[in-house]
Tab-separated table of C-alpha atoms in Angstrom:
chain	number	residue	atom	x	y	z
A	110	UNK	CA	97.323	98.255	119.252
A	111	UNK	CA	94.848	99.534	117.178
A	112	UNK	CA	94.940	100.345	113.739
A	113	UNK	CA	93.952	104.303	113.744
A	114	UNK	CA	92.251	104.329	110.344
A	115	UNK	CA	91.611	108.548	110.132
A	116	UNK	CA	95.930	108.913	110.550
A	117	UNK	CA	96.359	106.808	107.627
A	118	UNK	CA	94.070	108.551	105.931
A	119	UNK	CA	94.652	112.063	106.545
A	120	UNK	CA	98.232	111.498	105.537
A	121	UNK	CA	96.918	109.987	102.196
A	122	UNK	CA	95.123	113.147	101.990
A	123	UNK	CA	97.510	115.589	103.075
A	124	UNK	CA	99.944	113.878	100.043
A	125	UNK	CA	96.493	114.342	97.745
A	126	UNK	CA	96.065	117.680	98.502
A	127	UNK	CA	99.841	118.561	98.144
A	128	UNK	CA	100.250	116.862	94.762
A	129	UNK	CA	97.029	118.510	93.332
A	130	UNK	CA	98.606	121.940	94.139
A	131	UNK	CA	101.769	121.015	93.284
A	132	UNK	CA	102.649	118.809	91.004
A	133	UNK	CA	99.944	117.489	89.018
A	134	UNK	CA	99.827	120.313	86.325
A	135	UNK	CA	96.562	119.411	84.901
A	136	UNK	CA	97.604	115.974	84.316
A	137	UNK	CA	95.013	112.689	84.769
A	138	UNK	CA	94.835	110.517	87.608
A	139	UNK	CA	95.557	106.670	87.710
A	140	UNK	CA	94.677	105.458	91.770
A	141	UNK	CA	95.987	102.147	92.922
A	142	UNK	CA	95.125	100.758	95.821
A	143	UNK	CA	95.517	96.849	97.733
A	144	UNK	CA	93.902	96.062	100.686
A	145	UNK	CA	93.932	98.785	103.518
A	146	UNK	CA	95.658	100.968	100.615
A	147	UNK	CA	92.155	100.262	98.609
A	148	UNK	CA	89.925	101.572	101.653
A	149	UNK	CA	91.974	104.466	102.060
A	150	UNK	CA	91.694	105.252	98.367
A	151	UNK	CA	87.978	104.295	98.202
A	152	UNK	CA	87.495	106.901	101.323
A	153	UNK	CA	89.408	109.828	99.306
A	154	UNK	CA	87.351	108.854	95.987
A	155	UNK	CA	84.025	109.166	98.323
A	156	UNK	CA	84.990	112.499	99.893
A	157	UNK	CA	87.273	114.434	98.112
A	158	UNK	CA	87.077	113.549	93.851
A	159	UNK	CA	83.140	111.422	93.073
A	160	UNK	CA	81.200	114.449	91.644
A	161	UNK	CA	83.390	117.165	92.435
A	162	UNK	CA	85.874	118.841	89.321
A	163	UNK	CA	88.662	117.114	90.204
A	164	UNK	CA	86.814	113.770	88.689
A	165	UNK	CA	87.349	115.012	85.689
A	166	UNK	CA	91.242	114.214	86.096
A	167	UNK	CA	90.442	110.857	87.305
A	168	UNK	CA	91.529	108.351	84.199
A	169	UNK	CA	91.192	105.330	86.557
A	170	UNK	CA	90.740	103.704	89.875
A	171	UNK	CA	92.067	100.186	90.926
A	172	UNK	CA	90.845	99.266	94.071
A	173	UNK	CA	92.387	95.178	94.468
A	174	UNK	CA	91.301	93.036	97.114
A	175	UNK	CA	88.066	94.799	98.668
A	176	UNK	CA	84.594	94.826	98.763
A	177	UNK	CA	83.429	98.025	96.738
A	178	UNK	CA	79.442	97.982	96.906
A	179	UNK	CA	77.144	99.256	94.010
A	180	UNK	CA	73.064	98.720	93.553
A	181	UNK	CA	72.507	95.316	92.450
A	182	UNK	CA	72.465	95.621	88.430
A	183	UNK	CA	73.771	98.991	88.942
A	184	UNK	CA	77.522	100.400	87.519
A	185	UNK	CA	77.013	103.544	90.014
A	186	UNK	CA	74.975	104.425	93.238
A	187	UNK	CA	76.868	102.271	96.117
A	188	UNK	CA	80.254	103.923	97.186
A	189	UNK	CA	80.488	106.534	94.481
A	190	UNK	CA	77.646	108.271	93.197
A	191	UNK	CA	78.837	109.112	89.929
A	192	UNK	CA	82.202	106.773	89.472
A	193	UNK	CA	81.220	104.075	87.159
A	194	UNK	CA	82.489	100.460	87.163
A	195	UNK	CA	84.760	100.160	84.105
A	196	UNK	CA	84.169	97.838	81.079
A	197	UNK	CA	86.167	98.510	78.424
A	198	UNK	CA	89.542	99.091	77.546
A	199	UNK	CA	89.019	102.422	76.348
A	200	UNK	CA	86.632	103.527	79.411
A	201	UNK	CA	88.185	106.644	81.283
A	202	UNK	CA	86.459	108.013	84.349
A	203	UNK	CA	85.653	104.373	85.915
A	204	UNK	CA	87.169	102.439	88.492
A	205	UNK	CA	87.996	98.244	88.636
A	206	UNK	CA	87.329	96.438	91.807
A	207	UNK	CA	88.056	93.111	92.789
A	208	UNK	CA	89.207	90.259	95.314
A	209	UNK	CA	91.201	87.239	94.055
A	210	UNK	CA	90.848	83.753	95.434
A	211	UNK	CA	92.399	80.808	94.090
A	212	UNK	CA	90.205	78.464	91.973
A	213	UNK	CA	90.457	75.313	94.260
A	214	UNK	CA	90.656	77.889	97.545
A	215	UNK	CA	87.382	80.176	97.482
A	216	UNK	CA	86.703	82.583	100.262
A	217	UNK	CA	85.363	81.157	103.392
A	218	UNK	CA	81.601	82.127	104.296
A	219	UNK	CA	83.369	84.116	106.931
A	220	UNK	CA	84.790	85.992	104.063
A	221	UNK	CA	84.119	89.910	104.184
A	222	UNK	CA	85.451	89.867	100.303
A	223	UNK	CA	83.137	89.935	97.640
A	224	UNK	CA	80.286	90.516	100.078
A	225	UNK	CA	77.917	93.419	99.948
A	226	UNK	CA	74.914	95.399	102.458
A	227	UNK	CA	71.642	93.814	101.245
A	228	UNK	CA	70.006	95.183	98.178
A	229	UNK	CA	73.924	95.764	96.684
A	230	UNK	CA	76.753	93.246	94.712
A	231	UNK	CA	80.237	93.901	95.502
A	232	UNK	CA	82.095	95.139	92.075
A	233	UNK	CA	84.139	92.195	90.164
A	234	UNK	CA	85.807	94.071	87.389
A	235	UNK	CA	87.677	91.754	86.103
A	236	UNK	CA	91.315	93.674	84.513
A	237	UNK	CA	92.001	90.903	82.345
A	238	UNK	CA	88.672	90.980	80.506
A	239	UNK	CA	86.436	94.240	81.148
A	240	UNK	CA	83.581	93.243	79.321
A	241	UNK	CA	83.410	89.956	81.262
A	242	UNK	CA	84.013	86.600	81.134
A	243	UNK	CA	88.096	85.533	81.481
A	244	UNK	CA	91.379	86.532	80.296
A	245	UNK	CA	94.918	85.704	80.319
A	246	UNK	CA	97.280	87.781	82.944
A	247	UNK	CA	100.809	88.938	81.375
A	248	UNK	CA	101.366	88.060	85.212
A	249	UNK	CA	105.049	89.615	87.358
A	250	UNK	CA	105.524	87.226	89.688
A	251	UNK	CA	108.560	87.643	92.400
A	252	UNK	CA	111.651	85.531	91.679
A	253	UNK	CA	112.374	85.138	95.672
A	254	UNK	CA	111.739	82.373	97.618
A	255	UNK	CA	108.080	82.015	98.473
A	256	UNK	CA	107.304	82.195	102.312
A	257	UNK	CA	103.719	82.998	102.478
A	258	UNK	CA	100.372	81.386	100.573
A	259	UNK	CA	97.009	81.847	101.136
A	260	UNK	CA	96.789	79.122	103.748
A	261	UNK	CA	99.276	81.034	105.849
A	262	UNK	CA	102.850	81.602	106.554
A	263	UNK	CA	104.978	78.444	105.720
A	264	UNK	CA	109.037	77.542	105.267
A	265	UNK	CA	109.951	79.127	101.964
A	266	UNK	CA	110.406	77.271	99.034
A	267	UNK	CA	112.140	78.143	95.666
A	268	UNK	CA	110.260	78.512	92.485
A	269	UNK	CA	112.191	75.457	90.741
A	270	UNK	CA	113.796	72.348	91.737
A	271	UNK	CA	116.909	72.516	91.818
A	272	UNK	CA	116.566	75.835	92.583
A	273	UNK	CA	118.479	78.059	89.636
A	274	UNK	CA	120.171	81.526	89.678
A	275	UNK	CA	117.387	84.327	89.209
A	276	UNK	CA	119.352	87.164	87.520
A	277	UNK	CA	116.316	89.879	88.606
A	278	UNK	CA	113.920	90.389	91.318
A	279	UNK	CA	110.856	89.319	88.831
A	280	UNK	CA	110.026	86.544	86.382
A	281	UNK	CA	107.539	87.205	83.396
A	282	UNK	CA	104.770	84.295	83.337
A	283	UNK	CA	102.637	84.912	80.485
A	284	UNK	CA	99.714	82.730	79.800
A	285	UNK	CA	100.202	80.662	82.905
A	286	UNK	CA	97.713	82.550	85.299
A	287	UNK	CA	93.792	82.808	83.943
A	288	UNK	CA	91.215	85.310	85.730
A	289	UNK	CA	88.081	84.526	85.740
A	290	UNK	CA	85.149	86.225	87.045
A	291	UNK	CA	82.887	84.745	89.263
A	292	UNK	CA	79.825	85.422	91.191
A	293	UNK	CA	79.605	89.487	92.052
């Protein structure tokens, strides 16, 4: 069956619409989106918040693991005409945009990640260092068994051998994952 992209997204909107006149009370606006969740979102930045008032609210936009195009040197002018890429800590208004690949795995040419139209680079914001280059994640990693992997589905596997008693759904890994940014 196919996936009816306009139902997801009215609902998103519908929820949008509801919150603004409801419960937002003037507050700013932090969107997260992954995936399908980060076309949806990039959909309701294009048509309902990039140069209308309600930017004004908007604090931030992360949009993970999707292609968001701008003008090649350009921080504006692709999907949003007035939503800059961020980068800096202390930038408010902006949105981050990224895919992640694995250092020894990186997207196939079949990819449609970090890909743009001609004339446009897809936006790698990189959240662990906005200015560029690479940073250290403070990275939340689940403390279940492991069942899936970029390669696919596969048996699942526990995090330590012998396995040991996990006392909480998520284990802290700081300075064990790097992000760099590359290419985009």
């Amino acid at each position: 069956m196919p996936m009816d992209r306009d139902l997801a997204y009215n609902d998103v909107l519908a929820a949008w619409n509801y919150y603004l006149a409801h419960d937002n009370k003037g507050r700013g606006i932090v969107l997260v989106g992954h995936s399908q969740g980060s076309g949806v979102l990039t959909r309701l930045i294009k048509e309902e918040i990039d140069g209308k008032p309600v930017q004004d609210k908007l604090i931030s936009a992360i949009l993970m693991g999707t292609s968001l195009p701008v003008p090649n040197g350009a921080d504006v002018g692709g999907a949003f005409k007035h939503i800059p890429v961020c980068h800096s800590n202390g930038q408010i208004g902006c949105v981050i945009a990224f895919a992640d690949f694995r250092a020894n795995v990186p997207p196939s040419a079949k990819s449609r990640f970090g890909k743009a139209p001609e004339g446009m680079q897809a936006v790698c914001a990189n959240p662990a260092a906005l200015g560029g280059g690479s940073g250290m994640l403070d990275a939340y990693l689940s403390a279940g068994r492991i069942s899936t992997g970029s390669d696919g589905p596969r048996e699942p596997f526990d995090w330590t051998q012998p396995a040991k008693p996990v006392d909480n759904r998520l284990r802290q890994s700081s300075g064990l994952i790097e992000r760099r940014l590359r290419g985009g």
